[in-house]
PDB file of C-alpha atoms in Angstrom:
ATOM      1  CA  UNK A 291       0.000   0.000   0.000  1.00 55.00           C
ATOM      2  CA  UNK A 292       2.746   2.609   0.686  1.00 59.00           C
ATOM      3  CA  UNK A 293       5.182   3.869  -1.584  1.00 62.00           C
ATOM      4  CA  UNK A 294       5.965   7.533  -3.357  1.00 64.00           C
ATOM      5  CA  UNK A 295       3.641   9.620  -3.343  1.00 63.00           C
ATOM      6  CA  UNK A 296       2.247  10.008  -7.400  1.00 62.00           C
ATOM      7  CA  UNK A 297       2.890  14.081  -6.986  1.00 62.00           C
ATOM      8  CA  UNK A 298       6.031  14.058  -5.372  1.00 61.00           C
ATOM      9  CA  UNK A 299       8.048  15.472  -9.070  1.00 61.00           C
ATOM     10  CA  UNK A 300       5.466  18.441  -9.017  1.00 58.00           C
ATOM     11  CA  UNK A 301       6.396  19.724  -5.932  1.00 58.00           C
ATOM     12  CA  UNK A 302      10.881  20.312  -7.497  1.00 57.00           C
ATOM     13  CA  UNK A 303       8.952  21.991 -10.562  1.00 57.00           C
ATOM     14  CA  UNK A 304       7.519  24.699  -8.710  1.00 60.00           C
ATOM     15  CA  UNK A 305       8.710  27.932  -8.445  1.00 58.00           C
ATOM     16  CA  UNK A 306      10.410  29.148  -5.311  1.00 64.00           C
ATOM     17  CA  UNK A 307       8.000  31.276  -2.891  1.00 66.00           C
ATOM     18  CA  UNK A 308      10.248  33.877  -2.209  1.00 67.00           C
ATOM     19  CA  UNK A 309      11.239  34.843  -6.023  1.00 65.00           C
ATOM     20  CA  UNK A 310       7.315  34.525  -7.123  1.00 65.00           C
ATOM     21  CA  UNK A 311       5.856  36.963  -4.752  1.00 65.00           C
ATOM     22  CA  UNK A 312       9.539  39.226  -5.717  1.00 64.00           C
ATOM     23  CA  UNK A 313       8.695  38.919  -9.176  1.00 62.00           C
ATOM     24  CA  UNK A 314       4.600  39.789  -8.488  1.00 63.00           C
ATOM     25  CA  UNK A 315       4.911  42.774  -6.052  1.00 63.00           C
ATOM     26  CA  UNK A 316       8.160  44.286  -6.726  1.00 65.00           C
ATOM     27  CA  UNK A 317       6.901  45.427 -10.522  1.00 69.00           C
ATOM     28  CA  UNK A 318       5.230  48.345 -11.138  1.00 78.00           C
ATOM     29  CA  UNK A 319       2.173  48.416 -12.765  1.00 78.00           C
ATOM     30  CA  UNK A 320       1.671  48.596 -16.705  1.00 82.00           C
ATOM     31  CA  UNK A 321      -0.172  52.344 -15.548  1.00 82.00           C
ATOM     32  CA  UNK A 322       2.432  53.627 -13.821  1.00 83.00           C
ATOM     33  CA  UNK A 323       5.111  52.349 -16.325  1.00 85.00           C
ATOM     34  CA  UNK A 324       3.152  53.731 -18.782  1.00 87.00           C
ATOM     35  CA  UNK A 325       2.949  56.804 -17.145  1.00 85.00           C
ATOM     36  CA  UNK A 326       7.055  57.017 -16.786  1.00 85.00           C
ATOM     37  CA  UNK A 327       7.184  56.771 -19.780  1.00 87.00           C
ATOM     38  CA  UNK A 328       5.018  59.383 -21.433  1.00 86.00           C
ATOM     39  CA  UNK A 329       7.274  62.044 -19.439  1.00 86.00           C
ATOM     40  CA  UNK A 330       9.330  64.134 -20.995  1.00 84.00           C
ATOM     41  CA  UNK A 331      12.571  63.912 -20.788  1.00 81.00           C
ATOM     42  CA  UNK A 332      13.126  66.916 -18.813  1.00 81.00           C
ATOM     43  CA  UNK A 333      11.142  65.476 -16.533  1.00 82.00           C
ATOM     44  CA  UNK A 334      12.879  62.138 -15.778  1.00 79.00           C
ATOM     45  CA  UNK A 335      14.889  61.906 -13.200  1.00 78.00           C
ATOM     46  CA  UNK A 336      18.674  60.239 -13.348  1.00 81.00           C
ATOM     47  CA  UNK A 337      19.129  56.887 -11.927  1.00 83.00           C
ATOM     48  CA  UNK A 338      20.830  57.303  -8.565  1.00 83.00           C
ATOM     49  CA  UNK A 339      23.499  55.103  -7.094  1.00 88.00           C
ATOM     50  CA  UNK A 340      22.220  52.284  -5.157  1.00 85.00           C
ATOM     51  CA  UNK A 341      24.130  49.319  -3.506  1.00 87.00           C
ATOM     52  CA  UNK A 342      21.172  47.180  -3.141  1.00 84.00           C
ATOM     53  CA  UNK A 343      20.574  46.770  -6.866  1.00 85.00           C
ATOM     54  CA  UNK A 344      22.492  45.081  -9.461  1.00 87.00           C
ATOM     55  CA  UNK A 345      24.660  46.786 -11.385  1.00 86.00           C
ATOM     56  CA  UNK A 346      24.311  49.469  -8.953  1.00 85.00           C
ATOM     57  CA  UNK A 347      20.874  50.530 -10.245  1.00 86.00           C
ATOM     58  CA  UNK A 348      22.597  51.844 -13.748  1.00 91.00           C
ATOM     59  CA  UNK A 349      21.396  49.509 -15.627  1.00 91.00           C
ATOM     60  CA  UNK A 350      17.950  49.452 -16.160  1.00 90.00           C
ATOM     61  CA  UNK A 351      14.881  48.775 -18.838  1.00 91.00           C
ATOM     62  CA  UNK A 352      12.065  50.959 -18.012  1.00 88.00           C
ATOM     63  CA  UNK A 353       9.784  49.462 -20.503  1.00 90.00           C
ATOM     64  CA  UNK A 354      10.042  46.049 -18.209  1.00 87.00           C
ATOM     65  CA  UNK A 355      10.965  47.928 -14.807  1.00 86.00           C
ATOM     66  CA  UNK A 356      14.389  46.002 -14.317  1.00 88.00           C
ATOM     67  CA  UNK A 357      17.569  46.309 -13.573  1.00 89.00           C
ATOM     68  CA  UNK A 358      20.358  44.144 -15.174  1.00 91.00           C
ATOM     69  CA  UNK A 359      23.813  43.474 -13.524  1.00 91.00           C
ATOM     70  CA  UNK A 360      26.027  44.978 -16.540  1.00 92.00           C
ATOM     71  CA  UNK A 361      25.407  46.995 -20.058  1.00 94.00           C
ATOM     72  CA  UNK A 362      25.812  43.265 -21.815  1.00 94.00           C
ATOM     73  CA  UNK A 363      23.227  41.534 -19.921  1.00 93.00           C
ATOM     74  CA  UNK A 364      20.739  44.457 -20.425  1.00 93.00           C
ATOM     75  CA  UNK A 365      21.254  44.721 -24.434  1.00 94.00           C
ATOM     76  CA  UNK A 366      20.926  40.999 -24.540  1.00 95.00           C
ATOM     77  CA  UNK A 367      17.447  41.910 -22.906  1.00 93.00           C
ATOM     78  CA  UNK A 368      16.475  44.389 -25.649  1.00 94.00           C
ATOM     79  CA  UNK A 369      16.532  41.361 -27.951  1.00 95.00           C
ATOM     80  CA  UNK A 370      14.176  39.154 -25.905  1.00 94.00           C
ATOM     81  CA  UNK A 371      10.743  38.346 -27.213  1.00 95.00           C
ATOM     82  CA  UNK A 372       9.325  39.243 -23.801  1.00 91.00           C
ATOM     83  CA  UNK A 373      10.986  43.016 -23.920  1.00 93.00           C
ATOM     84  CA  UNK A 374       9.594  43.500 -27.561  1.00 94.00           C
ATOM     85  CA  UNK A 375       5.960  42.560 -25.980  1.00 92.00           C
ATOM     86  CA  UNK A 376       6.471  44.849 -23.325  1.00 90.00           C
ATOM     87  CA  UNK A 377       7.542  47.667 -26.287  1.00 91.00           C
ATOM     88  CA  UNK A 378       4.681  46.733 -28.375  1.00 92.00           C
ATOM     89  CA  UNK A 379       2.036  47.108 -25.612  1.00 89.00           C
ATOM     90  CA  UNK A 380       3.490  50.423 -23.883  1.00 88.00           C
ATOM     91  CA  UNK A 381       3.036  51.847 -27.772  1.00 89.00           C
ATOM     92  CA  UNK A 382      -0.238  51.297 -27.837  1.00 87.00           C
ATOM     93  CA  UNK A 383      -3.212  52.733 -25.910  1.00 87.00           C
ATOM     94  CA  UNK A 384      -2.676  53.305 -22.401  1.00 86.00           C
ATOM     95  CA  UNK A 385      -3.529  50.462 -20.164  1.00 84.00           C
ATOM     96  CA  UNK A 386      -6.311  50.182 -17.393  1.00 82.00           C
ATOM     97  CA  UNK A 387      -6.225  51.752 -14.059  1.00 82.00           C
ATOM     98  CA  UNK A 388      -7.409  50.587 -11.133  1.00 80.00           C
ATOM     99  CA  UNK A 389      -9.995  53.036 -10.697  1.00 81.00           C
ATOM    100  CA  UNK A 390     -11.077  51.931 -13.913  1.00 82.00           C
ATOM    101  CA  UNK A 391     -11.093  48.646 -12.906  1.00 82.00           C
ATOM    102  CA  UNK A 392     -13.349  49.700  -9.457  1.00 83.00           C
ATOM    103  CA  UNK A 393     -15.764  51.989 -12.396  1.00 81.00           C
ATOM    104  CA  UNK A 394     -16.515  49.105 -14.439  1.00 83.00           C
ATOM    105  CA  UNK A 395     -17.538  46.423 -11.462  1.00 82.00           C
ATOM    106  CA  UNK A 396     -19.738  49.608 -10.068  1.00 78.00           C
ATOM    107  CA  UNK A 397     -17.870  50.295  -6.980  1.00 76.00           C
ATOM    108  CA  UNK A 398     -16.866  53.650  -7.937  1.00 69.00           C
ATOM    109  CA  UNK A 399     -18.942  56.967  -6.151  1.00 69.00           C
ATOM    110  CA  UNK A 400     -23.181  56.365  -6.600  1.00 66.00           C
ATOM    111  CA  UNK A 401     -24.389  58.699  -9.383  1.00 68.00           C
ATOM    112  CA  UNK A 402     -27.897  59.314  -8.865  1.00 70.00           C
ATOM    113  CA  UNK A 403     -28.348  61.925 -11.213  1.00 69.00           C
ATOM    114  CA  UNK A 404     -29.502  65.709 -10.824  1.00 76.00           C
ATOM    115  CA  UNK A 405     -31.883  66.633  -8.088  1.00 74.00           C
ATOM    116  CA  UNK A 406     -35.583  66.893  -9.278  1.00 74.00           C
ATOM    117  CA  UNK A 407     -37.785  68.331  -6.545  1.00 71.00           C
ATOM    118  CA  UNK A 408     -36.637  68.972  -3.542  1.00 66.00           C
ATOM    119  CA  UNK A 409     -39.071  68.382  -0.404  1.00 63.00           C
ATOM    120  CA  UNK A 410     -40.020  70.957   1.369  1.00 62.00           C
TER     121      UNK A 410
END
């Protein structure tokens, strides 16, 4: 009766928990990316100097919101399928909001149209 479990091999083909919920809630949104970048470029700000990211935060996509280690490993991104996706969408209309989102499933404020008569 005993013996391996039948889903034992699912279980090594998972994804680690730490690096999913990274890769989930450490993205910005396609709205705010969006937003970035439609600024000008006056607007944009340099990328600072920061220890905790690779390449020392220098390196980055801002179509994808990454950073890569070195200038080699972030033009070998710029060929990916998945960065000319990313291109492709931010070119086109601008994506949904969450408030549009909240609109659309009626949770936004009541509209209950003008006044008629007022009771007196």
């Amino acid at each position: 009766m005993g013996g391996k479990c039948p889903h034992r091999s699912v279980k090594k083909r998972r994804y680690s928990h730490k690096q999913f919920r990274r890769g989930k809630f450490l993205v910005k949104g396609d709205d705010a990316v969006y937003d970035e970048l439609n600024k000008p470029e006056e607007q944009r700000n340099a990328l600072p100097v920061d220890e905790d990211l690779p390449g020392m935060g220098q390196y980055y996509c801002m179509h994808c919101d990454r950073y890569f280690a070195n200038v080699t490993v972030r033009d070998e991104h710029f060929k990916t399928k998945k960065h000319r996706k990313r291109v492709k969408m931010m070119m086109g209309p601008k994506p949904h909001t969450q408030l549009d989102a909240e609109l659309a499933a009626g949770m936004g404020m009541p509209d209950n149209g003008p006044k008629l008569m007022s009771m007196i």
